[in-house]
Coordinates of C-alpha atoms (C1' of nucleotides) in Angstrom, one line a residue:
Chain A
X1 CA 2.0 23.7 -8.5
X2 CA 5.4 25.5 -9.2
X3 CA 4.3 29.1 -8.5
X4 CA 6.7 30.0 -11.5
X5 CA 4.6 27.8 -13.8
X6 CA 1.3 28.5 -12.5
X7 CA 0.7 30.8 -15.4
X8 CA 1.8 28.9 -18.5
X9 CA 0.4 25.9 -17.0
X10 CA -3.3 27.7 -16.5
X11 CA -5.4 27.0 -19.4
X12 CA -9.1 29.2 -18.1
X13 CA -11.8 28.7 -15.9
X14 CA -13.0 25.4 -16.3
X15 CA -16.5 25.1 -17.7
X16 CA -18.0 22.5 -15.4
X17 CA -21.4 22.6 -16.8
X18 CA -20.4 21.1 -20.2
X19 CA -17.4 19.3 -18.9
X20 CA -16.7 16.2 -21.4
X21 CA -16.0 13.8 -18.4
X22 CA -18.3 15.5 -16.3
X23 CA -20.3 12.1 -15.3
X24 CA -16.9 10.9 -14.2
X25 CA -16.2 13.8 -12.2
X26 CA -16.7 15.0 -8.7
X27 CA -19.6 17.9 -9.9
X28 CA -21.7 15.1 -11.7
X29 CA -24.2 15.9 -9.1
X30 CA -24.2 19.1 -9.0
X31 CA -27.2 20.8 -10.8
X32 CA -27.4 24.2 -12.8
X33 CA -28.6 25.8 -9.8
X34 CA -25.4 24.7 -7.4
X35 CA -23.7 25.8 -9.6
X36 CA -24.7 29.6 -9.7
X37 CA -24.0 29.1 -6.0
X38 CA -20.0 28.2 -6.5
X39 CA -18.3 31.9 -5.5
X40 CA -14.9 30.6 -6.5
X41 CA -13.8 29.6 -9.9
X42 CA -12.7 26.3 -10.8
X43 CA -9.6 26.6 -13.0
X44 CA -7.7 24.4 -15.7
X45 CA -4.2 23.4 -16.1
X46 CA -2.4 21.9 -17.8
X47 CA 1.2 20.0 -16.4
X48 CA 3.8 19.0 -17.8
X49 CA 6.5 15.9 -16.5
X50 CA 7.8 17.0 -13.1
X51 CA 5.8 19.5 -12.3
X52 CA 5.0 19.5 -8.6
X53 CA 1.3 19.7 -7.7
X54 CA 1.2 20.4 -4.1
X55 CA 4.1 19.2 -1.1
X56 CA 3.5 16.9 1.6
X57 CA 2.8 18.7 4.9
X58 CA 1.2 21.8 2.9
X59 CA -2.1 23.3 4.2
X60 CA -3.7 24.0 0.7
X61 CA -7.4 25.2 -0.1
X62 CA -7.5 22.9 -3.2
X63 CA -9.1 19.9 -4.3
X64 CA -7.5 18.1 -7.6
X65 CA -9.1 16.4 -10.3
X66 CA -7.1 14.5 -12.7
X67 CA -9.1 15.1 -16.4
X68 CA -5.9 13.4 -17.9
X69 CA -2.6 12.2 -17.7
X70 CA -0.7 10.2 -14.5
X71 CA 0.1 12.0 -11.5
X72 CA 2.5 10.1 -8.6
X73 CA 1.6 10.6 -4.6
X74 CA 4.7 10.2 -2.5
X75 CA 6.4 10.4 0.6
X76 CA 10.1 10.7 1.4
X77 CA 11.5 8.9 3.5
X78 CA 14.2 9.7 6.2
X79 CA 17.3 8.8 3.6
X80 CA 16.4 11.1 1.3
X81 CA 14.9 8.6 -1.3
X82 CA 11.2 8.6 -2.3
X83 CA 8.0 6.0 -1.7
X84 CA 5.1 5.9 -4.4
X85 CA 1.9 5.2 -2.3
X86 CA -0.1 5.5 -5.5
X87 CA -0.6 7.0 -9.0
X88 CA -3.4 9.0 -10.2
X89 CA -4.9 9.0 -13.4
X90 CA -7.8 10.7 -15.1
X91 CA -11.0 11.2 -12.4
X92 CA -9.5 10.5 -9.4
X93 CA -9.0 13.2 -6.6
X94 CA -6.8 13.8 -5.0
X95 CA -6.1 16.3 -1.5
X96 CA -9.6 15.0 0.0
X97 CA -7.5 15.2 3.3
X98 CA -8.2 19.1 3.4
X99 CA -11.5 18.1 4.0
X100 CA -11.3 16.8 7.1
X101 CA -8.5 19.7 7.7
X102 CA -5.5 17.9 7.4
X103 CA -3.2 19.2 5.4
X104 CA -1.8 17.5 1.9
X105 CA -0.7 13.8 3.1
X106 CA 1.6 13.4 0.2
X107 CA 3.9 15.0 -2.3
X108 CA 2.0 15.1 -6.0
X109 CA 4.7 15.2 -9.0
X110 CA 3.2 14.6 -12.6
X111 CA 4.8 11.7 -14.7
X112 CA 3.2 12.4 -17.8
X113 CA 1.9 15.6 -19.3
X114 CA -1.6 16.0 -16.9
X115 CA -4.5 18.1 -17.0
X116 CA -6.2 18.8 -14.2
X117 CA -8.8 21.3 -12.6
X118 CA -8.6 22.5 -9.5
X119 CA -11.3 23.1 -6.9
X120 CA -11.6 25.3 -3.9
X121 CA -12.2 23.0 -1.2
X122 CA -14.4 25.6 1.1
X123 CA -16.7 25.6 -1.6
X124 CA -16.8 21.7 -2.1
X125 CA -17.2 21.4 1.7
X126 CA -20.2 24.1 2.1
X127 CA -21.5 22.4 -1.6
X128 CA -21.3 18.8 -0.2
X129 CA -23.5 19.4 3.0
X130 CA -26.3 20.4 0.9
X131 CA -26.3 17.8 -2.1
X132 CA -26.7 14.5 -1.8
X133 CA -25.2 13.4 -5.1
X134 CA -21.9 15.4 -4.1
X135 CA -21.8 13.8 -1.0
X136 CA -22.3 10.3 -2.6
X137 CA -19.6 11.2 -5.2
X138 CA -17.2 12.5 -2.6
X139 CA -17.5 9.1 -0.6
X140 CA -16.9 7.0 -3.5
X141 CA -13.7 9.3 -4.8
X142 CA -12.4 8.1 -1.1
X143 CA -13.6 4.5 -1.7
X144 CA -11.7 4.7 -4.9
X145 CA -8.5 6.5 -2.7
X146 CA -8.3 3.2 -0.8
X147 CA -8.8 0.8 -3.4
X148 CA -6.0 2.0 -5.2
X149 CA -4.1 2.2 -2.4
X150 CA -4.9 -1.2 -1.6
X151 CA -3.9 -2.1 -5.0
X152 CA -0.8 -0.7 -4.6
X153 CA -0.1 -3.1 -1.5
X154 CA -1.4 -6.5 -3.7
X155 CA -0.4 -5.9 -6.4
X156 CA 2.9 -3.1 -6.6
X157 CA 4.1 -4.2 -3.3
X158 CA 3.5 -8.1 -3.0
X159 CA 5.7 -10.9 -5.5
X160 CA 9.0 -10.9 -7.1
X161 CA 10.2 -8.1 -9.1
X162 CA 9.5 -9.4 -12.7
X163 CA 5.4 -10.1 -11.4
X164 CA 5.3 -6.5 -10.0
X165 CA 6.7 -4.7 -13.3
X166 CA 4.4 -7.1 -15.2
X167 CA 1.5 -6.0 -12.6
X168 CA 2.5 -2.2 -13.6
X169 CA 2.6 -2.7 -17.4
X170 CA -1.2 -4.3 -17.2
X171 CA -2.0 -1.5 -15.4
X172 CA -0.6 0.9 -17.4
X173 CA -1.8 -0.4 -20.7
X174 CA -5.2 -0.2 -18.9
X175 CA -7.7 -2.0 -21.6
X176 CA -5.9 0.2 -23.4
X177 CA -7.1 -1.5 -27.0
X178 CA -3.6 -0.8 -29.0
X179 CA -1.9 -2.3 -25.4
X180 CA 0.0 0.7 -25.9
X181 CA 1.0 2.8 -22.7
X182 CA 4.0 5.4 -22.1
X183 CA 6.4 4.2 -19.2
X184 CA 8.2 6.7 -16.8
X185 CA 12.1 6.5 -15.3
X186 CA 13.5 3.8 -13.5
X187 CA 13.8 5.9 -10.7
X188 CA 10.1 5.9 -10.2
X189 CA 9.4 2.9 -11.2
X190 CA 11.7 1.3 -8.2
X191 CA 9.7 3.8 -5.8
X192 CA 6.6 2.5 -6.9
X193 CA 7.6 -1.3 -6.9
X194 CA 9.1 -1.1 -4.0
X195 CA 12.7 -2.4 -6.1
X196 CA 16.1 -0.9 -7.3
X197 CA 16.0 1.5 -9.7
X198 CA 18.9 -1.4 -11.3
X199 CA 16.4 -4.0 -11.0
X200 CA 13.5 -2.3 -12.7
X201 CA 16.1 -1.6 -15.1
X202 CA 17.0 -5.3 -15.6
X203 CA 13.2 -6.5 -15.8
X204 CA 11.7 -3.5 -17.9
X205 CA 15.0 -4.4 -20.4
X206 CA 14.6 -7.9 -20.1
X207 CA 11.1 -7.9 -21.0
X208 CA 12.3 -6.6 -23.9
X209 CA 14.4 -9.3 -24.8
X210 CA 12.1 -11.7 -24.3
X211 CA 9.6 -9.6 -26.3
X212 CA 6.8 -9.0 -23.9
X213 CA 7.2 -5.8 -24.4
X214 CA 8.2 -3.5 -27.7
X215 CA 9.6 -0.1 -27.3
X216 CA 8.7 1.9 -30.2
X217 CA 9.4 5.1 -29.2
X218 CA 11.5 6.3 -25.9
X219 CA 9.6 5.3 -23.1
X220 CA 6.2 4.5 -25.2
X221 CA 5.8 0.4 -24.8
X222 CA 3.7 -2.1 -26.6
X223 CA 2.8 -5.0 -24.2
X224 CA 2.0 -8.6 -25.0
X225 CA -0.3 -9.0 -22.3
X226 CA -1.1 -12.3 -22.3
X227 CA 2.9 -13.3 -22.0
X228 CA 2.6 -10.7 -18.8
X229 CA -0.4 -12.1 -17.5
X230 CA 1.5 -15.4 -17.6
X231 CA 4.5 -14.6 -15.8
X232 CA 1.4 -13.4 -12.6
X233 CA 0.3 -17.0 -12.7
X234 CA 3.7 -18.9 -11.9
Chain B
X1 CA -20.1 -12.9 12.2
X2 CA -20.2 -17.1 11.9
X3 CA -23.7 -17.7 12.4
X4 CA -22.6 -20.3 14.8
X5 CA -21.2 -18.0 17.3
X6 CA -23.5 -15.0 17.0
X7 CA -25.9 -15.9 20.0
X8 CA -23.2 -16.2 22.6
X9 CA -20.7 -13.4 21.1
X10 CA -23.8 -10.7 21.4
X11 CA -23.3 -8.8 24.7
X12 CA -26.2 -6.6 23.9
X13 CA -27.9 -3.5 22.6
X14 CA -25.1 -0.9 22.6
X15 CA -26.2 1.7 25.1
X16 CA -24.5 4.5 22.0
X17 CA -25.6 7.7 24.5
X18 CA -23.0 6.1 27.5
X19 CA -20.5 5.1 25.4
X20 CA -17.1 4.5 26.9
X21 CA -15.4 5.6 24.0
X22 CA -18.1 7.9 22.3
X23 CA -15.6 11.0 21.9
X24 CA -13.7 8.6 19.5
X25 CA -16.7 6.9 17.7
X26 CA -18.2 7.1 14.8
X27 CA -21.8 8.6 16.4
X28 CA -19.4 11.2 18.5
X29 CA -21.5 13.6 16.9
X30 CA -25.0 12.3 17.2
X31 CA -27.1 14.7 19.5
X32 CA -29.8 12.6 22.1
X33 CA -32.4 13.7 19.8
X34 CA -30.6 12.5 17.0
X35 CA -30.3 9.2 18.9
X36 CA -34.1 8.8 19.0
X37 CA -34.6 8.3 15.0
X38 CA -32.6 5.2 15.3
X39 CA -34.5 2.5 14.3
X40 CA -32.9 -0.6 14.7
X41 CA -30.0 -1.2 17.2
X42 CA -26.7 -1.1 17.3
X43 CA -25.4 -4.7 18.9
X44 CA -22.4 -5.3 20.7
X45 CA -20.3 -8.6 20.3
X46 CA -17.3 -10.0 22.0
X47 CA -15.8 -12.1 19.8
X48 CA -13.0 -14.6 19.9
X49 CA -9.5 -15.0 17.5
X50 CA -10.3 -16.8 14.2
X51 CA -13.6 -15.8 14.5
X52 CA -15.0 -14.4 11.1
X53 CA -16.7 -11.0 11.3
X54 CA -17.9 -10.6 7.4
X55 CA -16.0 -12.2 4.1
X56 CA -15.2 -10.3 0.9
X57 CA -17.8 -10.0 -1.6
X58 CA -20.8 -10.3 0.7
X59 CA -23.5 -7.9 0.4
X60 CA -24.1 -6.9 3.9
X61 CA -26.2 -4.2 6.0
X62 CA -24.0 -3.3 8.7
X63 CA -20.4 -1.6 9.7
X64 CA -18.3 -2.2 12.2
X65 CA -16.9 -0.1 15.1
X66 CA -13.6 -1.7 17.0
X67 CA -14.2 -1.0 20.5
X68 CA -11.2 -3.3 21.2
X69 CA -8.9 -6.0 20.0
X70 CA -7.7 -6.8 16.1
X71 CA -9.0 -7.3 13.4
X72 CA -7.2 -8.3 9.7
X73 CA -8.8 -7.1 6.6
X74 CA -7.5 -10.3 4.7
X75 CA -7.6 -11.0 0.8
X76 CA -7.4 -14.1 -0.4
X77 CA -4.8 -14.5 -3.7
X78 CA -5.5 -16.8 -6.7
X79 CA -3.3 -19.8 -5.3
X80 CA -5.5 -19.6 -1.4
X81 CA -2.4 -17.7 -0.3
X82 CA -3.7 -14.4 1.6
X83 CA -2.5 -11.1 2.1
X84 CA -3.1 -8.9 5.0
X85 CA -4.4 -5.7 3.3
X86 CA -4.4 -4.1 6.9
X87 CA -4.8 -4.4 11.0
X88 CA -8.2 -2.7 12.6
X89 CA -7.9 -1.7 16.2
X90 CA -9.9 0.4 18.5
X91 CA -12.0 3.3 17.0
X92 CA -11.5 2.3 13.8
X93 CA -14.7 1.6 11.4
X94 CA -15.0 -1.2 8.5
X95 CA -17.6 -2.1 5.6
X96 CA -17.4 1.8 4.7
X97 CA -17.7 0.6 1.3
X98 CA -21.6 -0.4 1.6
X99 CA -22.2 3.0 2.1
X100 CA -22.0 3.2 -1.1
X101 CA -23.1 0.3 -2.3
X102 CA -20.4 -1.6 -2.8
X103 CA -20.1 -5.5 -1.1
X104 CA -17.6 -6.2 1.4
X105 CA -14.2 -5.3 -0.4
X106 CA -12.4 -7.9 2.1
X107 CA -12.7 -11.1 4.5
X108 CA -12.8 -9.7 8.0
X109 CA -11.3 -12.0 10.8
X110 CA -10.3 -11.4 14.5
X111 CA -6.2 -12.0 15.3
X112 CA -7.5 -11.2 18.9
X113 CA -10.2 -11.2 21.0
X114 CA -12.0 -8.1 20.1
X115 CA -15.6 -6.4 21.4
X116 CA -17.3 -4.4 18.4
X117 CA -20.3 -2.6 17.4
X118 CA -22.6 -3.2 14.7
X119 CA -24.3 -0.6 13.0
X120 CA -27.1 -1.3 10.3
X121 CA -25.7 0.8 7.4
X122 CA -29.1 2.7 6.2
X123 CA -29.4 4.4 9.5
X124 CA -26.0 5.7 9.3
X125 CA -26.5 6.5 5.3
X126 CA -29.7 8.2 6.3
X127 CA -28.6 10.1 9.4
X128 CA -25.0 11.2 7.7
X129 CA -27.3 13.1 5.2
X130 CA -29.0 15.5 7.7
X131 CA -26.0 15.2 10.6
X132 CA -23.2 17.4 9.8
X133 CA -21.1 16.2 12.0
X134 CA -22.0 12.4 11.5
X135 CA -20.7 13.3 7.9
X136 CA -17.5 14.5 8.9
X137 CA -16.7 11.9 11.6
X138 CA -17.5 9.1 8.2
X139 CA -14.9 11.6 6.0
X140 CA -12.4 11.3 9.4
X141 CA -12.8 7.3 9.2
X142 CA -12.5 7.5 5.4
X143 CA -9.5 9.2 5.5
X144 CA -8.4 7.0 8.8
X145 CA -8.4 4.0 6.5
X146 CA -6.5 5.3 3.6
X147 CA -3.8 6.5 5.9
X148 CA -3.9 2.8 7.4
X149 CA -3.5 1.5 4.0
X150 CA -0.8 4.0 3.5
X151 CA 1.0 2.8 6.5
X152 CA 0.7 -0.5 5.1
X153 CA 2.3 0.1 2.1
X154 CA 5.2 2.4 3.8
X155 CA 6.4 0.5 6.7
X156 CA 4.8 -3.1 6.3
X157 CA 5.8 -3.9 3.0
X158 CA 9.0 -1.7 2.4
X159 CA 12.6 -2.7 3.4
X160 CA 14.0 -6.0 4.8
X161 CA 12.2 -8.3 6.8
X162 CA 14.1 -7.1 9.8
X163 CA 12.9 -3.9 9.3
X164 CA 9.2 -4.9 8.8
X165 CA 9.1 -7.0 11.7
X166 CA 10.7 -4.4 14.1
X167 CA 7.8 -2.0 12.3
X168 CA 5.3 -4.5 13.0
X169 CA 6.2 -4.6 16.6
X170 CA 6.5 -1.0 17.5
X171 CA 3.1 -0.4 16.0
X172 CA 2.0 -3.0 18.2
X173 CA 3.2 -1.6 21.1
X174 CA 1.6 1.6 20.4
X175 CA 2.6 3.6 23.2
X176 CA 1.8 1.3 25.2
X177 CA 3.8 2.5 28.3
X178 CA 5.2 -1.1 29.2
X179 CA 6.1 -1.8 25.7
X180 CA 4.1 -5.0 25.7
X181 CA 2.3 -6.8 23.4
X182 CA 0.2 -9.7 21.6
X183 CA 1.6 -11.2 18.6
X184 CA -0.2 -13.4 16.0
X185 CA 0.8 -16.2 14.5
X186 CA 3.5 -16.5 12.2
X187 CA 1.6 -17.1 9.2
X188 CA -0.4 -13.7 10.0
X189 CA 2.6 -12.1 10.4
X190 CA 3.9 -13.1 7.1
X191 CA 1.1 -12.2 5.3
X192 CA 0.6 -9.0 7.1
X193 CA 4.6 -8.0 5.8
X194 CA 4.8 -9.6 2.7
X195 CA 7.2 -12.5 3.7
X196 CA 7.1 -16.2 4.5
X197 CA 6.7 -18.3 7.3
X198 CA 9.7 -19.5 7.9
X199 CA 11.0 -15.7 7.8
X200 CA 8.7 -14.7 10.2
X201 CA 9.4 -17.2 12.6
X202 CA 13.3 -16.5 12.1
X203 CA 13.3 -13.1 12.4
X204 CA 10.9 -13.1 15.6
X205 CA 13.2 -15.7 17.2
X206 CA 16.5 -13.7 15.8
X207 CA 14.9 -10.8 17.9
X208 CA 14.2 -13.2 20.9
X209 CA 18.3 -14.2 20.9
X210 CA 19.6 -10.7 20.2
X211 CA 17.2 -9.6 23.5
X212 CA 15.4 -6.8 21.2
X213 CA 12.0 -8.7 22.8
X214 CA 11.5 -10.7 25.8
X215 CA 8.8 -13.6 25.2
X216 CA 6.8 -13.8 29.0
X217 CA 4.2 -15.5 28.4
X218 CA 2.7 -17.3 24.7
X219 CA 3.2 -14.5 22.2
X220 CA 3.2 -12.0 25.1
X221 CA 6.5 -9.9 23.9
X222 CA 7.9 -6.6 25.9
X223 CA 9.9 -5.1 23.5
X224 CA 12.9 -3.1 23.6
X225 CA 11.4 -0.1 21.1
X226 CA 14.8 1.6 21.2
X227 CA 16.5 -1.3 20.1
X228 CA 14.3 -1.6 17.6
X229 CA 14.0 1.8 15.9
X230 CA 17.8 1.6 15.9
X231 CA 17.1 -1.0 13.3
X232 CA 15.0 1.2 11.0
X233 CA 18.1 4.4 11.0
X234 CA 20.3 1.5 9.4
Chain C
dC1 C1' -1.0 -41.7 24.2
dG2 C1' -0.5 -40.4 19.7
dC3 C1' -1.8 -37.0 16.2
dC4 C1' -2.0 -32.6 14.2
dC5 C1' -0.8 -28.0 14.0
dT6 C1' 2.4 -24.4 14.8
dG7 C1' 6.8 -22.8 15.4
dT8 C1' 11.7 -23.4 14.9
dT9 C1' 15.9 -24.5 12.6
dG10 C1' 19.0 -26.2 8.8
dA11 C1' 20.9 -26.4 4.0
dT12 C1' 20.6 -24.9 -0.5
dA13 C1' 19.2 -22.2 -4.5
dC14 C1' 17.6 -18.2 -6.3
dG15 C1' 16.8 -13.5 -6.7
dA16 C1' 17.6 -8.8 -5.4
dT17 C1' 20.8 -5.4 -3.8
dT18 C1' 25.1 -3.3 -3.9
dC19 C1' 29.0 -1.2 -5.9
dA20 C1' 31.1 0.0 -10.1
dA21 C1' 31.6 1.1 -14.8
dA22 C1' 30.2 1.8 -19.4
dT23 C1' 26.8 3.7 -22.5
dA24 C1' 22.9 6.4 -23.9
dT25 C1' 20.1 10.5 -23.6
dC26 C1' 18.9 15.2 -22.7
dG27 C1' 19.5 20.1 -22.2
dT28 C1' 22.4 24.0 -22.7
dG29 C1' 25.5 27.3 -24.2
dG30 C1' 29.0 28.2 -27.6
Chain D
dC1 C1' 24.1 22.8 -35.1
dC2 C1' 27.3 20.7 -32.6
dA3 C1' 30.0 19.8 -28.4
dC4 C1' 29.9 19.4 -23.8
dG5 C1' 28.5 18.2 -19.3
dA6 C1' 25.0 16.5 -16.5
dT7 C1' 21.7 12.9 -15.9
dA8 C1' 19.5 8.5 -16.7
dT9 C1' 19.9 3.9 -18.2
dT10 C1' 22.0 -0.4 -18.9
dT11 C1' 25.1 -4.0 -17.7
dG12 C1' 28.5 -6.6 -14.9
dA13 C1' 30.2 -9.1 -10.8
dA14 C1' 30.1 -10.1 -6.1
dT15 C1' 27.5 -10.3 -2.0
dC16 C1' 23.6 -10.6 0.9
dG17 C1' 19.0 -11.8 2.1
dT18 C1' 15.0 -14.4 1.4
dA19 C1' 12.5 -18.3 -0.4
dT20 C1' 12.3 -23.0 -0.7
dC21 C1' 12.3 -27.6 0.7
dA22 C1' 12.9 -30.5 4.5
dA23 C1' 13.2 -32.1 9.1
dC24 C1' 12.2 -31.8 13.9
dA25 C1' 10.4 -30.1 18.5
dG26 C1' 6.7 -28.7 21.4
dG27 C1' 1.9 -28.0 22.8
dG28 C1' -2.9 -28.8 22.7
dC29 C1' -6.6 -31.9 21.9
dG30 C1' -9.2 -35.8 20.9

DNA sequence: CGCCCTGTTGATACGATTCAAATATCGTGG
DNA sequence: CCACGATATTTGAATCGTATCAACAGGGCG
């Protein structure tokens, strides 16, 4: 988190025990009682685009859980220019490496306006050894690492450039019922598809010609997924 | 494991306490006493290339340890096609996923010959709850897989096939200190970088001309890693 | 011995990158 | 509020790399 922003972005102590996503969190298992037990707080914030989380090679003391929004993991590479291993969106986790004492394993940037708690990971670690139901939660929020990152070698990383973007815009729109979903620059979508930023370009505005896709405001796309879901089958 | 092949791949009850390679296993922190609440065994196999160890989507009751070899965590695309998700070598675990309940999330099959463990998943579920440090050698293998599929992402499927192939081979080598090693076959190695056949073969061969590796026996390659990191500054 | 499978090589087409330029968008200060 | 500069996006043209389709060589095995 930019220190500078740390303040605006704060928005209180979060109040896990009536959390709205709390069955989707990582304290769904955690009873009244744990909680009386948690010494540090847990607090709220909320991000806006660009923001930086936490830097690659950091030795931080917090976990993150994303309540909303779409945060990006990367790593730079020796040119300067950035990778996209994955993207996180609302309750995923994210820094679980500080459990194990690594430090952060990526850089975390936000791509669209995020809110997010954050959780002392001493606490999580002395919590977890004690409670089951943490434990089981923490285990599948590592599952869950891998799959995505998995997904992001079949299906970001694998195909021609007009199947990944179409790959991206399903996952985006996310049984989103409008199949409305907000995209991000070209920049990031090349380091996530593993393209030129001119080639996502050229696909994202060819898509629009073709009229998979509507832009109705900047950046915010209606997709014709079935036409998408076509172009995965060829 | 074929069914087939199980009787004569099993080289026994895993003698866990004497362990050749206990400091880097998963049961590195299981005390003798701790040892004695194991139930059923844990069975050692030496297994053979294109032998099949578990397929995706198959409920099963036991990890795996790699003492030795390679593995490919393989999924299989709509059109039969498949796609290396990534490579398993020594010390690394797979089938974390049943630990919490999920099947198999992919087909695992030996690129060469390889000795593992198998370890019924309930004991370890049921001794990682009361063995601290059980729980964090699972969180270690966790995260050991994530940054795996990380390194997939990053330096398998990023850049030009030149570049993935020299990638390929270095982690092969893997300090080894005479820079030798096995390769697959050329199909493997397309669908472990994301490229065809054909490329494969014509980059390996390119490679072969250009004296970057020296063939000495059937896929047997000594590789000239300088030469071959050049091509990764470019 | 002949067949099948794997690896290699060739020719061509297609797609993505690259380099370059024009256009659009955003934020800032006047 | 507008003008300006900085930044992001789009488009164009040429080049390069990879996929594709096809043919052939070699090795292992029945």
């Amino acid at each position: 988190m930019k220190n500078v922003t740390l303040k605006e972005a704060w928005t209180g102590h979060a109040d896990c025990r009536n959390c709205a996503i709390r069955q989707g969190v990582l304290f769904a298992g955690l009873s009244q009682a744990d909680f009386e037990t948690v010494h540090r707080p847990v607090d709220q914030y909320r991000l806006r685009e660009g923001d930086l989380i936490y830097r690659e090679g950091d030795g931080g003391q917090y976990l993150y859980t994303i309540r909303g929004g779409l945060v990006k993991l990367v790593r730079y590479l020796p040119d300067g220019t950035q990778r996209i291993i994955r993207l996180l969106r609302s309750t995923d986790v994210t820094g679980l490496e500080l459990m194990i004492g690594q430090a952060y394993g990526h850089t975390a940037v936000v791509l669209q306006p995020t809110e997010l708690c954050r959780l002392p990971v001493d606490e999580i670690k002395r919590l977890s050894l004690a409670n089951a139901r943490l434990y089981q939660e923490l285990m599948a929020r590592w599952q869950r690492a891998l799959g995505n990152a998995e997904h992001s070698i079949t299906q970001f990383a694998t195909g021609a450039a007009r199947q990944r973007v179409a790959r991206m815009l399903i996952w985006l729109v996310n049984e989103n019922p409008d199949n409305r979903c907000h995209l991000f620059g070209r920049e990031d979508v090349g380091a996530l598809l593993g393209i030129t930023t001119e080639t996502a370009s050229r696909t994202v505005a060819e898509f629009k010609r073709l009229g998979y896709v509507t832009e109705d405001r900047a950046n915010s796309f209606v997709c014709d997924i079935p036409a998408l879901q076509r172009l995965l089958d060829e």
